[in-house]
PDB file of C-alpha atoms and ligand atoms in Angstrom:
ATOM      1  CA  UNK A   1     107.470 128.344 112.772  1.00  0.00           C
ATOM      2  CA  UNK A   2     103.756 128.679 112.160  1.00  0.00           C
ATOM      3  CA  UNK A   3     103.592 125.354 110.375  1.00  0.00           C
ATOM      4  CA  UNK A   4     104.494 123.565 113.559  1.00  0.00           C
ATOM      5  CA  UNK A   5     102.472 125.739 115.905  1.00  0.00           C
ATOM      6  CA  UNK A   6      99.956 123.063 116.753  1.00  0.00           C
ATOM      7  CA  UNK A   7     102.451 120.262 116.974  1.00  0.00           C
ATOM      8  CA  UNK A   8     104.686 122.378 119.187  1.00  0.00           C
ATOM      9  CA  UNK A   9     101.963 123.215 121.641  1.00  0.00           C
ATOM     10  CA  UNK A  10     100.728 119.634 121.762  1.00  0.00           C
ATOM     11  CA  UNK A  11     104.195 118.361 122.540  1.00  0.00           C
ATOM     12  CA  UNK A  12     104.810 121.113 125.075  1.00  0.00           C
ATOM     13  CA  UNK A  13     101.602 120.177 126.901  1.00  0.00           C
ATOM     14  CA  UNK A  14     102.562 116.512 126.889  1.00  0.00           C
ATOM     15  CA  UNK A  15     105.948 117.301 128.387  1.00  0.00           C
ATOM     16  CA  UNK A  16     104.384 119.588 130.981  1.00  0.00           C
ATOM     17  CA  UNK A  17     102.319 116.663 132.284  1.00  0.00           C
ATOM     18  CA  UNK A  18     105.391 114.495 132.302  1.00  0.00           C
ATOM     19  CA  UNK A  19     107.451 117.007 134.241  1.00  0.00           C
ATOM     20  CA  UNK A  20     104.866 116.989 137.007  1.00  0.00           C
ATOM     21  CA  UNK A  21     105.976 113.437 137.769  1.00  0.00           C
ATOM     22  CA  UNK A  22     109.145 112.320 139.488  1.00  0.00           C
ATOM     23  CA  UNK A  23     110.173 108.823 138.512  1.00  0.00           C
ATOM     24  CA  UNK A  24     108.454 107.566 135.398  1.00  0.00           C
ATOM     25  CA  UNK A  25     106.523 104.320 135.296  1.00  0.00           C
ATOM     26  CA  UNK A  26     106.107 102.276 132.125  1.00  0.00           C
ATOM     27  CA  UNK A  27     102.560 103.526 131.924  1.00  0.00           C
ATOM     28  CA  UNK A  28     103.737 107.169 132.110  1.00  0.00           C
ATOM     29  CA  UNK A  29     106.022 106.452 129.182  1.00  0.00           C
ATOM     30  CA  UNK A  30     103.254 104.747 127.251  1.00  0.00           C
ATOM     31  CA  UNK A  31     100.789 107.559 127.709  1.00  0.00           C
ATOM     32  CA  UNK A  32     103.436 110.097 126.708  1.00  0.00           C
ATOM     33  CA  UNK A  33     104.293 108.128 123.592  1.00  0.00           C
ATOM     34  CA  UNK A  34     100.591 107.864 122.764  1.00  0.00           C
ATOM     35  CA  UNK A  35     100.247 111.634 123.027  1.00  0.00           C
ATOM     36  CA  UNK A  36     103.270 112.183 120.809  1.00  0.00           C
ATOM     37  CA  UNK A  37     101.848 109.739 118.283  1.00  0.00           C
ATOM     38  CA  UNK A  38      98.533 111.565 118.224  1.00  0.00           C
ATOM     39  CA  UNK A  39     100.211 114.951 117.869  1.00  0.00           C
ATOM     40  CA  UNK A  40     102.345 113.760 114.948  1.00  0.00           C
ATOM     41  CA  UNK A  41      99.406 112.140 113.157  1.00  0.00           C
ATOM     42  CA  UNK A  42      97.371 115.301 113.569  1.00  0.00           C
ATOM     43  CA  UNK A  43     100.251 117.247 112.053  1.00  0.00           C
ATOM     44  CA  UNK A  44      99.925 114.975 108.985  1.00  0.00           C
ATOM     45  CA  UNK A  45     103.191 113.141 109.453  1.00  0.00           C
ATOM     46  CA  UNK A  46     103.120 109.886 107.451  1.00  0.00           C
ATOM     47  CA  UNK A  47     101.941 106.878 109.455  1.00  0.00           C
ATOM     48  CA  UNK A  48     105.058 104.755 108.892  1.00  0.00           C
ATOM     49  CA  UNK A  49     107.272 107.608 109.989  1.00  0.00           C
ATOM     50  CA  UNK A  50     105.161 108.143 113.110  1.00  0.00           C
ATOM     51  CA  UNK A  51     105.374 104.448 113.980  1.00  0.00           C
ATOM     52  CA  UNK A  52     109.114 104.330 113.555  1.00  0.00           C
ATOM     53  CA  UNK A  53     109.593 107.532 115.517  1.00  0.00           C
ATOM     54  CA  UNK A  54     107.391 106.635 118.458  1.00  0.00           C
ATOM     55  CA  UNK A  55     108.818 103.101 118.520  1.00  0.00           C
ATOM     56  CA  UNK A  56     112.319 104.480 118.976  1.00  0.00           C
ATOM     57  CA  UNK A  57     111.251 107.044 121.563  1.00  0.00           C
ATOM     58  CA  UNK A  58     109.387 104.390 123.554  1.00  0.00           C
ATOM     59  CA  UNK A  59     112.263 101.953 123.522  1.00  0.00           C
ATOM     60  CA  UNK A  60     114.747 104.578 124.684  1.00  0.00           C
ATOM     61  CA  UNK A  61     112.346 106.082 127.238  1.00  0.00           C
ATOM     62  CA  UNK A  62     111.909 102.698 128.886  1.00  0.00           C
ATOM     63  CA  UNK A  63     115.650 102.083 128.967  1.00  0.00           C
ATOM     64  CA  UNK A  64     118.407 102.896 131.409  1.00  0.00           C
ATOM     65  CA  UNK A  65     119.203 106.363 130.123  1.00  0.00           C
ATOM     66  CA  UNK A  66     115.870 107.528 131.529  1.00  0.00           C
ATOM     67  CA  UNK A  67     115.730 105.186 134.503  1.00  0.00           C
ATOM     68  CA  UNK A  68     119.048 106.389 135.801  1.00  0.00           C
ATOM     69  CA  UNK A  69     118.586 110.014 134.872  1.00  0.00           C
ATOM     70  CA  UNK A  70     118.481 112.690 137.555  1.00  0.00           C
ATOM     71  CA  UNK A  71     115.535 114.197 135.820  1.00  0.00           C
ATOM     72  CA  UNK A  72     113.702 111.475 133.878  1.00  0.00           C
ATOM     73  CA  UNK A  73     111.143 113.781 132.267  1.00  0.00           C
ATOM     74  CA  UNK A  74     113.899 116.059 130.989  1.00  0.00           C
ATOM     75  CA  UNK A  75     115.662 113.020 129.606  1.00  0.00           C
ATOM     76  CA  UNK A  76     112.562 111.974 127.662  1.00  0.00           C
ATOM     77  CA  UNK A  77     112.333 115.462 126.139  1.00  0.00           C
ATOM     78  CA  UNK A  78     115.982 115.148 125.174  1.00  0.00           C
ATOM     79  CA  UNK A  79     115.284 111.799 123.500  1.00  0.00           C
ATOM     80  CA  UNK A  80     112.379 113.261 121.538  1.00  0.00           C
ATOM     81  CA  UNK A  81     114.636 116.110 120.474  1.00  0.00           C
ATOM     82  CA  UNK A  82     117.373 113.732 119.297  1.00  0.00           C
ATOM     83  CA  UNK A  83     114.911 111.541 117.421  1.00  0.00           C
ATOM     84  CA  UNK A  84     113.407 114.603 115.734  1.00  0.00           C
ATOM     85  CA  UNK A  85     116.878 115.626 114.581  1.00  0.00           C
ATOM     86  CA  UNK A  86     117.321 112.100 113.225  1.00  0.00           C
ATOM     87  CA  UNK A  87     114.107 112.056 111.181  1.00  0.00           C
ATOM     88  CA  UNK A  88     114.955 115.513 109.868  1.00  0.00           C
ATOM     89  CA  UNK A  89     118.217 114.133 108.527  1.00  0.00           C
ATOM     90  CA  UNK A  90     120.779 114.351 111.345  1.00  0.00           C
ATOM     91  CA  UNK A  91     123.704 116.399 110.090  1.00  0.00           C
ATOM     92  CA  UNK A  92     123.221 119.427 107.913  1.00  0.00           C
ATOM     93  CA  UNK A  93     123.770 118.585 104.247  1.00  0.00           C
ATOM     94  CA  UNK A  94     125.243 121.457 102.263  1.00  0.00           C
ATOM     95  CA  UNK A  95     124.853 122.179  98.578  1.00  0.00           C
ATOM     96  CA  UNK A  96     127.273 120.173  96.409  1.00  0.00           C
ATOM     97  CA  UNK A  97     129.622 122.326  94.386  1.00  0.00           C
ATOM     98  CA  UNK A  98     130.954 121.022  91.092  1.00  0.00           C
ATOM     99  CA  UNK A  99     134.717 120.489  90.927  1.00  0.00           C
ATOM    100  CA  UNK A 100     134.709 122.328  87.647  1.00  0.00           C
ATOM    101  CA  UNK A 101     132.206 125.177  87.574  1.00  0.00           C
ATOM    102  CA  UNK A 102     129.504 125.810  86.723  1.00  0.00           C
ATOM    103  CA  UNK A 103     127.626 123.936  89.423  1.00  0.00           C
ATOM    104  CA  UNK A 104     124.366 122.910  87.799  1.00  0.00           C
ATOM    105  CA  UNK A 105     121.231 122.893  89.937  1.00  0.00           C
ATOM    106  CA  UNK A 106     117.935 121.686  88.534  1.00  0.00           C
ATOM    107  CA  UNK A 107     114.634 122.388  90.288  1.00  0.00           C
ATOM    108  CA  UNK A 108     111.648 120.050  90.059  1.00  0.00           C
ATOM    109  CA  UNK A 109     108.256 119.881  91.744  1.00  0.00           C
ATOM    110  CA  UNK A 110     104.549 120.432  91.367  1.00  0.00           C
ATOM    111  CA  UNK A 111     103.164 123.668  90.022  1.00  0.00           C
ATOM    112  CA  UNK A 112     102.730 126.157  92.847  1.00  0.00           C
ATOM    113  CA  UNK A 113     105.321 124.451  95.053  1.00  0.00           C
ATOM    114  CA  UNK A 114     107.444 127.573  94.892  1.00  0.00           C
ATOM    115  CA  UNK A 115     110.124 126.615  92.331  1.00  0.00           C
ATOM    116  CA  UNK A 116     110.336 129.910  90.516  1.00  0.00           C
ATOM    117  CA  UNK A 117     110.408 131.866  93.765  1.00  0.00           C
ATOM    118  CA  UNK A 118     113.045 129.482  95.049  1.00  0.00           C
ATOM    119  CA  UNK A 119     115.172 129.966  91.931  1.00  0.00           C
ATOM    120  CA  UNK A 120     115.344 133.665  92.844  1.00  0.00           C
ATOM    121  CA  UNK A 121     116.057 132.983  96.506  1.00  0.00           C
ATOM    122  CA  UNK A 122     118.822 130.539  95.740  1.00  0.00           C
ATOM    123  CA  UNK A 123     120.314 132.904  93.155  1.00  0.00           C
ATOM    124  CA  UNK A 124     120.307 135.798  95.604  1.00  0.00           C
ATOM    125  CA  UNK A 125     121.776 133.654  98.357  1.00  0.00           C
ATOM    126  CA  UNK A 126     124.588 132.564  96.033  1.00  0.00           C
ATOM    127  CA  UNK A 127     125.135 136.084  94.747  1.00  0.00           C
ATOM    128  CA  UNK A 128     125.402 137.389  98.299  1.00  0.00           C
ATOM    129  CA  UNK A 129     128.271 134.939  98.757  1.00  0.00           C
ATOM    130  CA  UNK A 130     130.091 136.271  95.741  1.00  0.00           C
ATOM    131  CA  UNK A 131     128.917 133.707  93.186  1.00  0.00           C
ATOM    132  CA  UNK A 132     127.622 134.454  89.708  1.00  0.00           C
ATOM    133  CA  UNK A 133     124.496 132.386  89.101  1.00  0.00           C
ATOM    134  CA  UNK A 134     122.615 132.205  85.816  1.00  0.00           C
ATOM    135  CA  UNK A 135     118.910 131.387  85.925  1.00  0.00           C
ATOM    136  CA  UNK A 136     117.617 129.253  83.064  1.00  0.00           C
ATOM    137  CA  UNK A 137     113.908 129.352  82.256  1.00  0.00           C
ATOM    138  CA  UNK A 138     112.720 125.883  81.260  1.00  0.00           C
ATOM    139  CA  UNK A 139     109.163 126.139  82.537  1.00  0.00           C
ATOM    140  CA  UNK A 140     107.567 126.607  79.156  1.00  0.00           C
ATOM    141  CA  UNK A 141     104.173 125.215  80.206  1.00  0.00           C
ATOM    142  CA  UNK A 142     102.790 127.775  82.556  1.00  0.00           C
ATOM    143  CA  UNK A 143     101.855 131.033  80.885  1.00  0.00           C
ATOM    144  CA  UNK A 144     104.003 133.753  82.415  1.00  0.00           C
ATOM    145  CA  UNK A 145     106.514 131.434  84.047  1.00  0.00           C
ATOM    146  CA  UNK A 146     109.368 132.842  81.958  1.00  0.00           C
ATOM    147  CA  UNK A 147     108.288 136.413  82.686  1.00  0.00           C
ATOM    148  CA  UNK A 148     107.992 135.570  86.386  1.00  0.00           C
ATOM    149  CA  UNK A 149     111.514 134.151  86.409  1.00  0.00           C
ATOM    150  CA  UNK A 150     112.682 137.346  84.691  1.00  0.00           C
ATOM    151  CA  UNK A 151     111.143 139.433  87.475  1.00  0.00           C
ATOM    152  CA  UNK A 152     112.720 137.229  90.113  1.00  0.00           C
ATOM    153  CA  UNK A 153     116.110 137.435  88.370  1.00  0.00           C
ATOM    154  CA  UNK A 154     115.921 141.203  88.346  1.00  0.00           C
ATOM    155  CA  UNK A 155     115.011 141.322  92.036  1.00  0.00           C
ATOM    156  CA  UNK A 156     117.893 139.006  92.832  1.00  0.00           C
ATOM    157  CA  UNK A 157     120.240 141.002  90.617  1.00  0.00           C
ATOM    158  CA  UNK A 158     121.253 137.987  88.543  1.00  0.00           C
ATOM    159  CA  UNK A 159     121.258 137.081  84.851  1.00  0.00           C
ATOM    160  CA  UNK A 160     118.649 134.950  83.131  1.00  0.00           C
ATOM    161  CA  UNK A 161     118.748 132.757  80.051  1.00  0.00           C
ATOM    162  CA  UNK A 162     115.274 132.469  78.552  1.00  0.00           C
ATOM    163  CA  UNK A 163     113.901 131.088  75.315  1.00  0.00           C
ATOM    164  CA  UNK A 164     113.593 133.443  72.430  1.00  0.00           C
ATOM    165  CA  UNK A 165     113.354 132.724  68.724  1.00  0.00           C
ATOM    166  CA  UNK A 166     116.270 130.549  67.746  1.00  0.00           C
ATOM    167  CA  UNK A 167     117.370 129.314  71.153  1.00  0.00           C
ATOM    168  CA  UNK A 168     114.909 126.487  71.578  1.00  0.00           C
ATOM    169  CA  UNK A 169     111.446 127.985  71.974  1.00  0.00           C
ATOM    170  CA  UNK A 170     109.037 125.302  73.055  1.00  0.00           C
ATOM    171  CA  UNK A 171     111.719 122.740  73.761  1.00  0.00           C
ATOM    172  CA  UNK A 172     112.753 122.857  77.409  1.00  0.00           C
ATOM    173  CA  UNK A 173     115.516 120.288  76.937  1.00  0.00           C
ATOM    174  CA  UNK A 174     117.168 122.420  74.293  1.00  0.00           C
ATOM    175  CA  UNK A 175     116.779 125.559  76.383  1.00  0.00           C
ATOM    176  CA  UNK A 176     118.362 123.786  79.370  1.00  0.00           C
ATOM    177  CA  UNK A 177     121.319 122.598  77.299  1.00  0.00           C
ATOM    178  CA  UNK A 178     121.830 125.964  75.692  1.00  0.00           C
ATOM    179  CA  UNK A 179     121.532 127.662  79.075  1.00  0.00           C
ATOM    180  CA  UNK A 180     124.300 125.501  80.489  1.00  0.00           C
ATOM    181  CA  UNK A 181     126.457 126.158  77.407  1.00  0.00           C
ATOM    182  CA  UNK A 182     125.873 129.885  77.865  1.00  0.00           C
ATOM    183  CA  UNK A 183     126.952 129.644  81.522  1.00  0.00           C
ATOM    184  CA  UNK A 184     130.132 127.832  80.497  1.00  0.00           C
ATOM    185  CA  UNK A 185     131.021 130.275  77.775  1.00  0.00           C
ATOM    186  CA  UNK A 186     130.315 133.335  79.908  1.00  0.00           C
ATOM    187  CA  UNK A 187     131.864 131.817  83.037  1.00  0.00           C
ATOM    188  CA  UNK A 188     128.935 131.900  85.387  1.00  0.00           C
ATOM    189  CA  UNK A 189     129.782 129.605  88.287  1.00  0.00           C
ATOM    190  CA  UNK A 190     126.226 128.398  88.993  1.00  0.00           C
ATOM    191  CA  UNK A 191     123.322 127.480  86.745  1.00  0.00           C
ATOM    192  CA  UNK A 192     119.841 127.187  88.233  1.00  0.00           C
ATOM    193  CA  UNK A 193     117.369 125.508  85.913  1.00  0.00           C
ATOM    194  CA  UNK A 194     113.678 126.128  86.605  1.00  0.00           C
ATOM    195  CA  UNK A 195     111.442 123.396  85.164  1.00  0.00           C
ATOM    196  CA  UNK A 196     107.723 123.017  84.536  1.00  0.00           C
ATOM    197  CA  UNK A 197     105.340 121.682  87.150  1.00  0.00           C
ATOM    198  CA  UNK A 198     101.759 120.450  86.887  1.00  0.00           C
ATOM    199  CA  UNK A 199      99.013 120.522  89.423  1.00  0.00           C
ATOM    200  CA  UNK A 200      99.353 116.786  89.895  1.00  0.00           C
ATOM    201  CA  UNK A 201     102.079 114.328  89.071  1.00  0.00           C
ATOM    202  CA  UNK A 202     101.834 113.320  85.421  1.00  0.00           C
ATOM    203  CA  UNK A 203     103.855 111.094  83.161  1.00  0.00           C
ATOM    204  CA  UNK A 204     104.591 113.698  80.514  1.00  0.00           C
ATOM    205  CA  UNK A 205     105.918 116.172  83.075  1.00  0.00           C
ATOM    206  CA  UNK A 206     108.082 113.542  84.646  1.00  0.00           C
ATOM    207  CA  UNK A 207     109.479 112.464  81.287  1.00  0.00           C
ATOM    208  CA  UNK A 208     110.299 116.052  80.421  1.00  0.00           C
ATOM    209  CA  UNK A 209     112.079 116.557  83.750  1.00  0.00           C
ATOM    210  CA  UNK A 210     113.939 113.271  83.276  1.00  0.00           C
ATOM    211  CA  UNK A 211     114.992 114.340  79.782  1.00  0.00           C
ATOM    212  CA  UNK A 212     116.317 117.651  81.070  1.00  0.00           C
ATOM    213  CA  UNK A 213     118.200 115.838  83.828  1.00  0.00           C
ATOM    214  CA  UNK A 214     119.798 113.519  81.310  1.00  0.00           C
ATOM    215  CA  UNK A 215     120.706 116.336  78.947  1.00  0.00           C
ATOM    216  CA  UNK A 216     122.446 118.583  81.489  1.00  0.00           C
ATOM    217  CA  UNK A 217     123.707 116.096  84.105  1.00  0.00           C
ATOM    218  CA  UNK A 218     123.144 118.381  87.105  1.00  0.00           C
ATOM    219  CA  UNK A 219     125.229 118.355  90.283  1.00  0.00           C
ATOM    220  CA  UNK A 220     122.041 118.735  92.305  1.00  0.00           C
ATOM    221  CA  UNK A 221     118.421 118.026  91.487  1.00  0.00           C
ATOM    222  CA  UNK A 222     116.334 119.740  94.127  1.00  0.00           C
ATOM    223  CA  UNK A 223     112.787 118.588  94.685  1.00  0.00           C
ATOM    224  CA  UNK A 224     110.760 121.584  95.818  1.00  0.00           C
ATOM    225  CA  UNK A 225     107.799 120.711  97.990  1.00  0.00           C
ATOM    226  CA  UNK A 226     105.145 122.755  99.708  1.00  0.00           C
ATOM    227  CA  UNK A 227     105.328 121.715 103.363  1.00  0.00           C
ATOM    228  CA  UNK A 228     101.593 122.199 103.678  1.00  0.00           C
ATOM    229  CA  UNK A 229     100.422 119.577 101.207  1.00  0.00           C
ATOM    230  CA  UNK A 230      99.790 117.102 103.990  1.00  0.00           C
ATOM    231  CA  UNK A 231      99.507 113.389 103.309  1.00  0.00           C
ATOM    232  CA  UNK A 232      99.991 113.916  99.556  1.00  0.00           C
ATOM    233  CA  UNK A 233     103.601 114.722 100.299  1.00  0.00           C
ATOM    234  CA  UNK A 234     104.596 111.085 100.436  1.00  0.00           C
ATOM    235  CA  UNK A 235     103.154 109.977  97.093  1.00  0.00           C
ATOM    236  CA  UNK A 236     104.292 113.140  95.358  1.00  0.00           C
ATOM    237  CA  UNK A 237     107.823 112.782  96.687  1.00  0.00           C
ATOM    238  CA  UNK A 238     107.971 109.127  95.698  1.00  0.00           C
ATOM    239  CA  UNK A 239     106.760 109.913  92.180  1.00  0.00           C
ATOM    240  CA  UNK A 240     109.449 112.567  91.749  1.00  0.00           C
ATOM    241  CA  UNK A 241     112.072 110.305  93.216  1.00  0.00           C
ATOM    242  CA  UNK A 242     111.250 107.632  90.676  1.00  0.00           C
ATOM    243  CA  UNK A 243     110.920 110.128  87.852  1.00  0.00           C
ATOM    244  CA  UNK A 244     113.955 112.359  88.353  1.00  0.00           C
ATOM    245  CA  UNK A 245     115.905 110.780  91.196  1.00  0.00           C
ATOM    246  CA  UNK A 246     116.434 114.037  93.053  1.00  0.00           C
ATOM    247  CA  UNK A 247     119.503 114.573  95.218  1.00  0.00           C
ATOM    248  CA  UNK A 248     117.913 116.843  97.815  1.00  0.00           C
ATOM    249  CA  UNK A 249     114.744 118.500  99.014  1.00  0.00           C
ATOM    250  CA  UNK A 250     113.669 122.101  99.532  1.00  0.00           C
ATOM    251  CA  UNK A 251     110.728 122.693 101.854  1.00  0.00           C
ATOM    252  CA  UNK A 252     108.664 125.752 101.068  1.00  0.00           C
ATOM    253  CA  UNK A 253     105.875 127.608 102.840  1.00  0.00           C
ATOM    254  CA  UNK A 254     107.085 126.721 106.295  1.00  0.00           C
ATOM    255  CA  UNK A 255     105.527 130.025 107.321  1.00  0.00           C
ATOM    256  CA  UNK A 256     102.030 128.731 106.522  1.00  0.00           C
ATOM    257  CA  UNK A 257      99.327 127.843 108.997  1.00  0.00           C
ATOM    258  CA  UNK A 258      98.553 124.378 107.747  1.00  0.00           C
ATOM    259  CA  UNK A 259      99.994 121.252 109.297  1.00  0.00           C
ATOM    260  CA  UNK A 260     103.533 120.738 108.140  1.00  0.00           C
ATOM    261  CA  UNK A 261     103.845 117.006 108.530  1.00  0.00           C
ATOM    262  CA  UNK A 262     105.472 116.736 105.116  1.00  0.00           C
ATOM    263  CA  UNK A 263     108.548 118.321 106.586  1.00  0.00           C
ATOM    264  CA  UNK A 264     108.875 115.524 109.084  1.00  0.00           C
ATOM    265  CA  UNK A 265     108.071 112.692 106.689  1.00  0.00           C
ATOM    266  CA  UNK A 266     110.070 113.546 103.623  1.00  0.00           C
ATOM    267  CA  UNK A 267     113.538 112.575 104.735  1.00  0.00           C
ATOM    268  CA  UNK A 268     112.496 109.151 106.011  1.00  0.00           C
ATOM    269  CA  UNK A 269     110.273 108.446 103.046  1.00  0.00           C
ATOM    270  CA  UNK A 270     112.818 109.369 100.363  1.00  0.00           C
ATOM    271  CA  UNK A 271     116.138 108.965 102.139  1.00  0.00           C
ATOM    272  CA  UNK A 272     117.127 112.288 100.582  1.00  0.00           C
ATOM    273  CA  UNK A 273     118.350 115.215 102.669  1.00  0.00           C
ATOM    274  CA  UNK A 274     116.554 118.523 103.098  1.00  0.00           C
ATOM    275  CA  UNK A 275     118.925 121.266 101.944  1.00  0.00           C
ATOM    276  CA  UNK A 276     116.938 124.469 102.250  1.00  0.00           C
ATOM    277  CA  UNK A 277     113.824 125.902 103.850  1.00  0.00           C
ATOM    278  CA  UNK A 278     111.682 128.661 102.430  1.00  0.00           C
ATOM    279  CA  UNK A 279     109.656 130.680 104.887  1.00  0.00           C
ATOM    280  CA  UNK A 280     107.860 133.395 102.939  1.00  0.00           C
ATOM    281  CA  UNK A 281     107.313 135.078  99.600  1.00  0.00           C
ATOM    282  CA  UNK A 282     110.237 137.501  99.849  1.00  0.00           C
ATOM    283  CA  UNK A 283     113.623 136.649  98.334  1.00  0.00           C
ATOM    284  CA  UNK A 284     115.228 136.824 101.765  1.00  0.00           C
ATOM    285  CA  UNK A 285     112.802 134.314 103.317  1.00  0.00           C
ATOM    286  CA  UNK A 286     115.120 131.424 102.778  1.00  0.00           C
ATOM    287  CA  UNK A 287     117.791 129.560 104.715  1.00  0.00           C
ATOM    288  CA  UNK A 288     119.946 126.456 104.632  1.00  0.00           C
ATOM    289  CA  UNK A 289     118.191 123.686 106.521  1.00  0.00           C
ATOM    290  CA  UNK A 290     119.594 122.627 109.894  1.00  0.00           C
ATOM    291  CA  UNK A 291     117.895 119.516 111.336  1.00  0.00           C
ATOM    292  CA  UNK A 292     118.910 120.434 114.902  1.00  0.00           C
ATOM    293  CA  UNK A 293     117.589 123.994 114.667  1.00  0.00           C
ATOM    294  CA  UNK A 294     114.313 122.787 113.209  1.00  0.00           C
ATOM    295  CA  UNK A 295     113.907 120.226 115.995  1.00  0.00           C
ATOM    296  CA  UNK A 296     114.546 122.919 118.613  1.00  0.00           C
ATOM    297  CA  UNK A 297     111.961 125.156 116.999  1.00  0.00           C
ATOM    298  CA  UNK A 298     109.401 122.383 117.085  1.00  0.00           C
ATOM    299  CA  UNK A 299     110.088 121.738 120.759  1.00  0.00           C
ATOM    300  CA  UNK A 300     110.382 125.409 121.643  1.00  0.00           C
TER     301      UNK A 300
HETATM  302  P1  LIG B   1     106.106 127.288  91.009  1.00  0.00           P
HETATM  303  O1  LIG B   1     104.843 127.059  90.237  1.00  0.00           O
HETATM  304  O2  LIG B   1     106.590 126.032  91.652  1.00  0.00           O
HETATM  305  O3  LIG B   1     107.177 127.968  90.233  1.00  0.00           O
HETATM  306  O4  LIG B   1     105.695 128.227  92.248  1.00  0.00           O
HETATM  307  P2  LIG B   1     105.903 129.788  92.464  1.00  0.00           P
HETATM  308  O5  LIG B   1     107.338 130.095  92.733  1.00  0.00           O
HETATM  309  O6  LIG B   1     105.239 130.539  91.376  1.00  0.00           O
HETATM  310  O7  LIG B   1     105.123 129.978  93.843  1.00  0.00           O
HETATM  311  C1  LIG B   1     103.729 129.789  93.953  1.00  0.00           C
HETATM  312  C2  LIG B   1     103.180 130.766  94.989  1.00  0.00           C
HETATM  313  O8  LIG B   1     103.692 130.441  96.274  1.00  0.00           O
HETATM  314  C3  LIG B   1     103.588 132.211  94.745  1.00  0.00           C
HETATM  315  O9  LIG B   1     102.483 133.032  95.058  1.00  0.00           O
HETATM  316  C4  LIG B   1     104.728 132.444  95.728  1.00  0.00           C
HETATM  317  O10 LIG B   1     104.841 133.793  96.116  1.00  0.00           O
HETATM  318  C5  LIG B   1     104.313 131.572  96.876  1.00  0.00           C
HETATM  319  N1  LIG B   1     105.444 131.093  97.688  1.00  0.00           N
HETATM  320  C6  LIG B   1     106.590 130.500  97.282  1.00  0.00           C
HETATM  321  N2  LIG B   1     107.365 130.151  98.331  1.00  0.00           N
HETATM  322  C7  LIG B   1     106.688 130.533  99.450  1.00  0.00           C
HETATM  323  C8  LIG B   1     106.931 130.427 100.863  1.00  0.00           C
HETATM  324  O11 LIG B   1     107.966 129.904 101.328  1.00  0.00           O
HETATM  325  N3  LIG B   1     105.968 130.919 101.686  1.00  0.00           N
HETATM  326  C9  LIG B   1     104.817 131.486 101.224  1.00  0.00           C
HETATM  327  N4  LIG B   1     103.936 131.939 102.101  1.00  0.00           N
HETATM  328  N5  LIG B   1     104.542 131.586  99.918  1.00  0.00           N
HETATM  329  C10 LIG B   1     105.460 131.121  99.032  1.00  0.00           C
END
């Protein structure tokens, strides 16, 4: 993944040096851990997360599992791999389905994070599995957002519920409620609610998102975050966690060139699992998130 290109090559180089050694001394371990720390910080991983990560790697690398290993360097790589899987969330967390359909999914995040695109990707992914999702257009702030969702719905081959005179123009909470009612009456089994984002976190946006959440009681609230936003990821994620208490995270733009440290910080910082990854502008550039696969890609 392009986002981790730099981090990957830094780690690979570090491990190459390590492999050149036979038995590892404490100072070999320390210099390796220092290199890992530097590589993670350069990738924009949050400082606290880096500290916790390298602390665990160091402790394990100095312990018996490495000391007694046939190939100590290989064992250290294995430890780094396992700890990466841990900070990425451990087990895969799948989408929650409602016991009684429709399953209601609300999307939240900053403007430009990729919510609207994601709504289409998620809808297509569900449709491909035989589900009948309804997209609900509650981003009434950004000019064109409703039209954009319409385009995405058409590409995905799914239905859309959008404001028009009489169904709550200008009031996203009403549109969300009516959209869910429409899904119930027409027996769609999923509802995906796209909400407004701003360029920065703001109180009004958060209140609106919180009001929508309260009105429709979603099964999942997915916080959509651009993996390339660097150190801002932590404060943004915390603000959304406080504001809408999201149940899961979607990482977008993992195909980008910038440093994707957000991807590695978000789980630890919020305690919420990453459910999906978006890797391009096309509707097919999307996949359920597997912590172990992501760790392997980083260490590839
Ligand atoms: P929203 O404001 O959160 O609804 O964001 P949009 O869905 O409109 O996306 C903003 C821009 O990012 C658009 O140009 C999308 O095509 C682009 N985009 C969304 N997801 C991805 C992704 O995973 N990778 C890349 N490269 N671009 C993306």
